[in-house]
Short mmCIF file of N, CA, C and O in Angstrom, two decimals:
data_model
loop_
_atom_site.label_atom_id
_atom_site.label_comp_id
_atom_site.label_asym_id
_atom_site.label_seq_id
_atom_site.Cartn_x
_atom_site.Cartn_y
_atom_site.Cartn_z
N UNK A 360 90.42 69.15 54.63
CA UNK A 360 89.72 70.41 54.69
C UNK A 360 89.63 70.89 56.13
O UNK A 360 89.44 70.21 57.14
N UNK A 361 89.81 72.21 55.99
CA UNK A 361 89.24 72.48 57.43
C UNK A 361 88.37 73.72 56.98
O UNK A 361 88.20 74.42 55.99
N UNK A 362 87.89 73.57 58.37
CA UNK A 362 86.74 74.79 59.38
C UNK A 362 85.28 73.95 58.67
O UNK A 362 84.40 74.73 58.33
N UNK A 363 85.04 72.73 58.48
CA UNK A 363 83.57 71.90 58.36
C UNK A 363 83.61 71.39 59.58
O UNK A 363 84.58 70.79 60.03
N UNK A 364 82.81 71.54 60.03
CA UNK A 364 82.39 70.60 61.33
C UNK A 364 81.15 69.41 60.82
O UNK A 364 80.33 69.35 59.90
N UNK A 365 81.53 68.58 61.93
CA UNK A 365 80.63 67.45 61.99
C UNK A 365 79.32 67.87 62.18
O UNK A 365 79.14 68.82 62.95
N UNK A 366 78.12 67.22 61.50
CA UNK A 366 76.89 67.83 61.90
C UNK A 366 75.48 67.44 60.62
O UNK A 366 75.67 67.07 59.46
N UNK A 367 74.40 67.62 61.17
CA UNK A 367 73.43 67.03 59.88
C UNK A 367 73.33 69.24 59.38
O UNK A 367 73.33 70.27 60.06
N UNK A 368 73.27 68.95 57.98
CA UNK A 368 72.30 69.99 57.50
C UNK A 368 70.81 69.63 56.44
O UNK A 368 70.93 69.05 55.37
N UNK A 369 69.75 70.00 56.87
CA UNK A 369 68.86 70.20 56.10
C UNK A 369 68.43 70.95 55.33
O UNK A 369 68.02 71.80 56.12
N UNK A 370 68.08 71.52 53.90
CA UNK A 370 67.40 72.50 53.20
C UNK A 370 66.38 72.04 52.59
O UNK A 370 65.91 70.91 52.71
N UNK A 371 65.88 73.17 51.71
CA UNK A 371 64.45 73.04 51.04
C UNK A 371 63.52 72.26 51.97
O UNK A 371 63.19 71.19 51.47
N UNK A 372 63.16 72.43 52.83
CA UNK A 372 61.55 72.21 53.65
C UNK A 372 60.37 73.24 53.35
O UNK A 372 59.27 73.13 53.89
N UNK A 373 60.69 74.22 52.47
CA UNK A 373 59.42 75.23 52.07
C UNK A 373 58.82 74.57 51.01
O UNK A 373 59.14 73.57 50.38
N UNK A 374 57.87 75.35 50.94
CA UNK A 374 56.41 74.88 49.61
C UNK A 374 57.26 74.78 48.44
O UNK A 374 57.76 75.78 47.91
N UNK A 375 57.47 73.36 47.94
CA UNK A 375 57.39 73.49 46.19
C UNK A 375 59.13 73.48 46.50
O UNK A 375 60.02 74.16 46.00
N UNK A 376 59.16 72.74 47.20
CA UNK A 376 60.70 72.39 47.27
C UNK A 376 61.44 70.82 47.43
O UNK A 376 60.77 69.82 47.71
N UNK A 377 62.68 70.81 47.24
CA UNK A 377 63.11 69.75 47.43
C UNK A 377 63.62 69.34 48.31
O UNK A 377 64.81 69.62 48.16
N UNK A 378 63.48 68.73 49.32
CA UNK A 378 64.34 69.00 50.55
C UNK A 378 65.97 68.04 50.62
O UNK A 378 65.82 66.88 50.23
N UNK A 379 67.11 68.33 50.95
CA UNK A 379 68.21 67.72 50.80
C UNK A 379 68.51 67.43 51.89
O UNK A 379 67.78 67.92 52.76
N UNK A 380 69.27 66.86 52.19
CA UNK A 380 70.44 66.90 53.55
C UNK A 380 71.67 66.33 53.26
O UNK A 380 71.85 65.55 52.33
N UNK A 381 72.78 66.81 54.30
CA UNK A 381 74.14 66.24 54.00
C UNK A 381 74.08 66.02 55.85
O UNK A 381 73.72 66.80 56.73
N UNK A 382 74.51 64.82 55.89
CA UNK A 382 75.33 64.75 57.14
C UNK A 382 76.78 64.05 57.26
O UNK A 382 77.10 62.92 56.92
N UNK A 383 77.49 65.00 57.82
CA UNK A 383 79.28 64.85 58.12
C UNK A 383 79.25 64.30 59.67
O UNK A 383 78.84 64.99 60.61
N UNK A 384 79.62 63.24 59.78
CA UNK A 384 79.93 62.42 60.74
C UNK A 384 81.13 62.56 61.26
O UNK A 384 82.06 62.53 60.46
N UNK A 385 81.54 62.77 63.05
CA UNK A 385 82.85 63.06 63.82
C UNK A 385 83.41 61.90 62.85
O UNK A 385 83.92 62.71 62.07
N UNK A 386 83.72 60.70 62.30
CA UNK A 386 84.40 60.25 61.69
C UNK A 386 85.12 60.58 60.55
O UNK A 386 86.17 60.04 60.18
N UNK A 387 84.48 61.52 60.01
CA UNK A 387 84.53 62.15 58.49
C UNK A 387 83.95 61.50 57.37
O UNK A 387 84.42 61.83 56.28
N UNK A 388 82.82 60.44 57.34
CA UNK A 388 81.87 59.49 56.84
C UNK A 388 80.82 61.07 56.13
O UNK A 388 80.69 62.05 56.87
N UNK A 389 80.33 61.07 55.02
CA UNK A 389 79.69 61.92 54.78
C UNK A 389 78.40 61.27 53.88
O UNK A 389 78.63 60.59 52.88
N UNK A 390 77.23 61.51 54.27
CA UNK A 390 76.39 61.36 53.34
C UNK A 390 75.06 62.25 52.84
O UNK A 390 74.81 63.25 53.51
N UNK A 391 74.27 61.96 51.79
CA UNK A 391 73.69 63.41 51.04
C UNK A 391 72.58 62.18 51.18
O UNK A 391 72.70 60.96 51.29
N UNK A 392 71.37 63.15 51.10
CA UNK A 392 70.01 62.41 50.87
C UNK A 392 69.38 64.01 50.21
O UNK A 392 69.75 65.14 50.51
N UNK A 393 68.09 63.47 49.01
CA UNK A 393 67.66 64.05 48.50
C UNK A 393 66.31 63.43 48.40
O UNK A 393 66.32 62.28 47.95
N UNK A 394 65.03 63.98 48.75
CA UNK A 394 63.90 63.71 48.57
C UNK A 394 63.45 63.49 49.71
O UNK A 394 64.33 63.07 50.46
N UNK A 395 62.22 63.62 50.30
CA UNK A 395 61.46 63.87 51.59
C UNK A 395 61.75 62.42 51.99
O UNK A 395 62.48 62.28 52.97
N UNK A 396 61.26 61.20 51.32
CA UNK A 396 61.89 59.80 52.29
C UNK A 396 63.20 59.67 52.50
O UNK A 396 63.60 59.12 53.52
N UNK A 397 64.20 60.22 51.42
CA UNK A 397 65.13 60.20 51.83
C UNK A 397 66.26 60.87 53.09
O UNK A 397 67.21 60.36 53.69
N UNK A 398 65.70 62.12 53.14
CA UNK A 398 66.01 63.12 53.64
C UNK A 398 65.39 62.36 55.08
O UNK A 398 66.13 62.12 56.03
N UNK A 399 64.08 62.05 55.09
CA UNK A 399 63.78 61.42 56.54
C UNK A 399 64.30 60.55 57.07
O UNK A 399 64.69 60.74 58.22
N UNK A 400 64.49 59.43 56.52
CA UNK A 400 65.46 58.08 56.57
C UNK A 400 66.88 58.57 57.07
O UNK A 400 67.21 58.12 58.17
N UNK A 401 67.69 59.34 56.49
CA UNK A 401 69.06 59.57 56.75
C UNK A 401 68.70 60.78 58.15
O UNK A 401 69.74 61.41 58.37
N UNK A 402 67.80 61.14 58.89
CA UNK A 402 67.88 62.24 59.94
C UNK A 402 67.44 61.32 61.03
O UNK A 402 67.58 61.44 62.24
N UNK A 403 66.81 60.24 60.21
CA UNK A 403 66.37 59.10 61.63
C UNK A 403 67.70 58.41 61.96
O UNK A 403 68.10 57.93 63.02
N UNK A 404 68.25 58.49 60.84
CA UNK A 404 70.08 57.56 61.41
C UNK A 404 71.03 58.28 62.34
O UNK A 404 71.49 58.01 63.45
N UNK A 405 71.16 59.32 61.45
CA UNK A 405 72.24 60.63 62.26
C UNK A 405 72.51 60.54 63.32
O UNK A 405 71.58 60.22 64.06
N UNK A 406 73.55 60.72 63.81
CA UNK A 406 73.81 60.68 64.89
C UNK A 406 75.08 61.91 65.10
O UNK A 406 76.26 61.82 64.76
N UNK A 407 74.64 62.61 65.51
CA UNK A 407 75.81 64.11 65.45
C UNK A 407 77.06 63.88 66.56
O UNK A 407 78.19 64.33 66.38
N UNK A 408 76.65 63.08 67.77
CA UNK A 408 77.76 62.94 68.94
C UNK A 408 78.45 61.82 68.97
O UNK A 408 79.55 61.60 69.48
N UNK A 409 77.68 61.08 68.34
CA UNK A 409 77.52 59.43 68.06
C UNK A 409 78.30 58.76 67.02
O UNK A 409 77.77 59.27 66.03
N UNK A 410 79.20 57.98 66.55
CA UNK A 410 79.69 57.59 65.28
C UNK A 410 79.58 56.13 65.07
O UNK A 410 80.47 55.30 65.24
N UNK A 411 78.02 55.85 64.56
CA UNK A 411 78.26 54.61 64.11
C UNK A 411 78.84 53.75 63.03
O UNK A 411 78.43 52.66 62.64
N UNK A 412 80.01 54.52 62.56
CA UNK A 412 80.95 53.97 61.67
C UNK A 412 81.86 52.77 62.35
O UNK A 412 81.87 51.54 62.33
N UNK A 413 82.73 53.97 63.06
CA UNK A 413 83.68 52.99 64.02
C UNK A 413 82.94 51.90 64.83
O UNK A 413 83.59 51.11 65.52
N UNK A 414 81.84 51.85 64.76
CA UNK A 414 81.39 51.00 66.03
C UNK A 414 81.08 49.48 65.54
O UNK A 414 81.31 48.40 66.08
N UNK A 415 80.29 49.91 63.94
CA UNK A 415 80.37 48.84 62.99
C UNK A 415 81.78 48.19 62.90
O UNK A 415 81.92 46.97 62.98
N UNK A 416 82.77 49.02 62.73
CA UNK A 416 84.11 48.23 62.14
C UNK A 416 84.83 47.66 63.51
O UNK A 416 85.78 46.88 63.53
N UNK A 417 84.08 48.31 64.82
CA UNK A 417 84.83 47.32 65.70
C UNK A 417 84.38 45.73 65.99
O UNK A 417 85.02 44.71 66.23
N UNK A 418 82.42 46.17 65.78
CA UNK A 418 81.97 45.08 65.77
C UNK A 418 82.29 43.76 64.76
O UNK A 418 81.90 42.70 65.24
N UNK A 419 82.93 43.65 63.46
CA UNK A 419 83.20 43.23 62.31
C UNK A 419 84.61 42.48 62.90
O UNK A 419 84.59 41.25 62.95
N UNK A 420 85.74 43.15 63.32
CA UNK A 420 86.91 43.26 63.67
C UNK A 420 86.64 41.93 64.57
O UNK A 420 87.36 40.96 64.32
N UNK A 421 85.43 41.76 65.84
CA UNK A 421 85.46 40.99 66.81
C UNK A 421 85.45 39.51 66.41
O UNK A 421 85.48 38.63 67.28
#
């Protein structure tokens, strides 16, 4: 695909909502969280400049 960029998105943070997020990782690693712990949990990980994918698989590799 193109024209997605890497990056967290958040929605639903208004009253009487659900809040989601997707974050696309410079790796192309993608993940969705749905529900306020969830959604918090996955924005405390994120890392938008950062890719701790590769860093895991180099550490593994060693």
């Amino acid at each position: 695909m193109t024209g997605i960029r890497p990056g967290l998105t958040v929605r639903g943070l208004g009253r009487n909502q659900i809040p989601a997020a997707d974050w696309l990782c410079v790796c192309g690693h993608h993940e969705r969280a749905r529900g306020r712990d969830r959604v918090t949990d996955l924005t405390t990980r994120a890392r938008v400049d950062h890719c701790p994918h590769t860093e895991q698989h180099r550490r593994n590799a060693a």
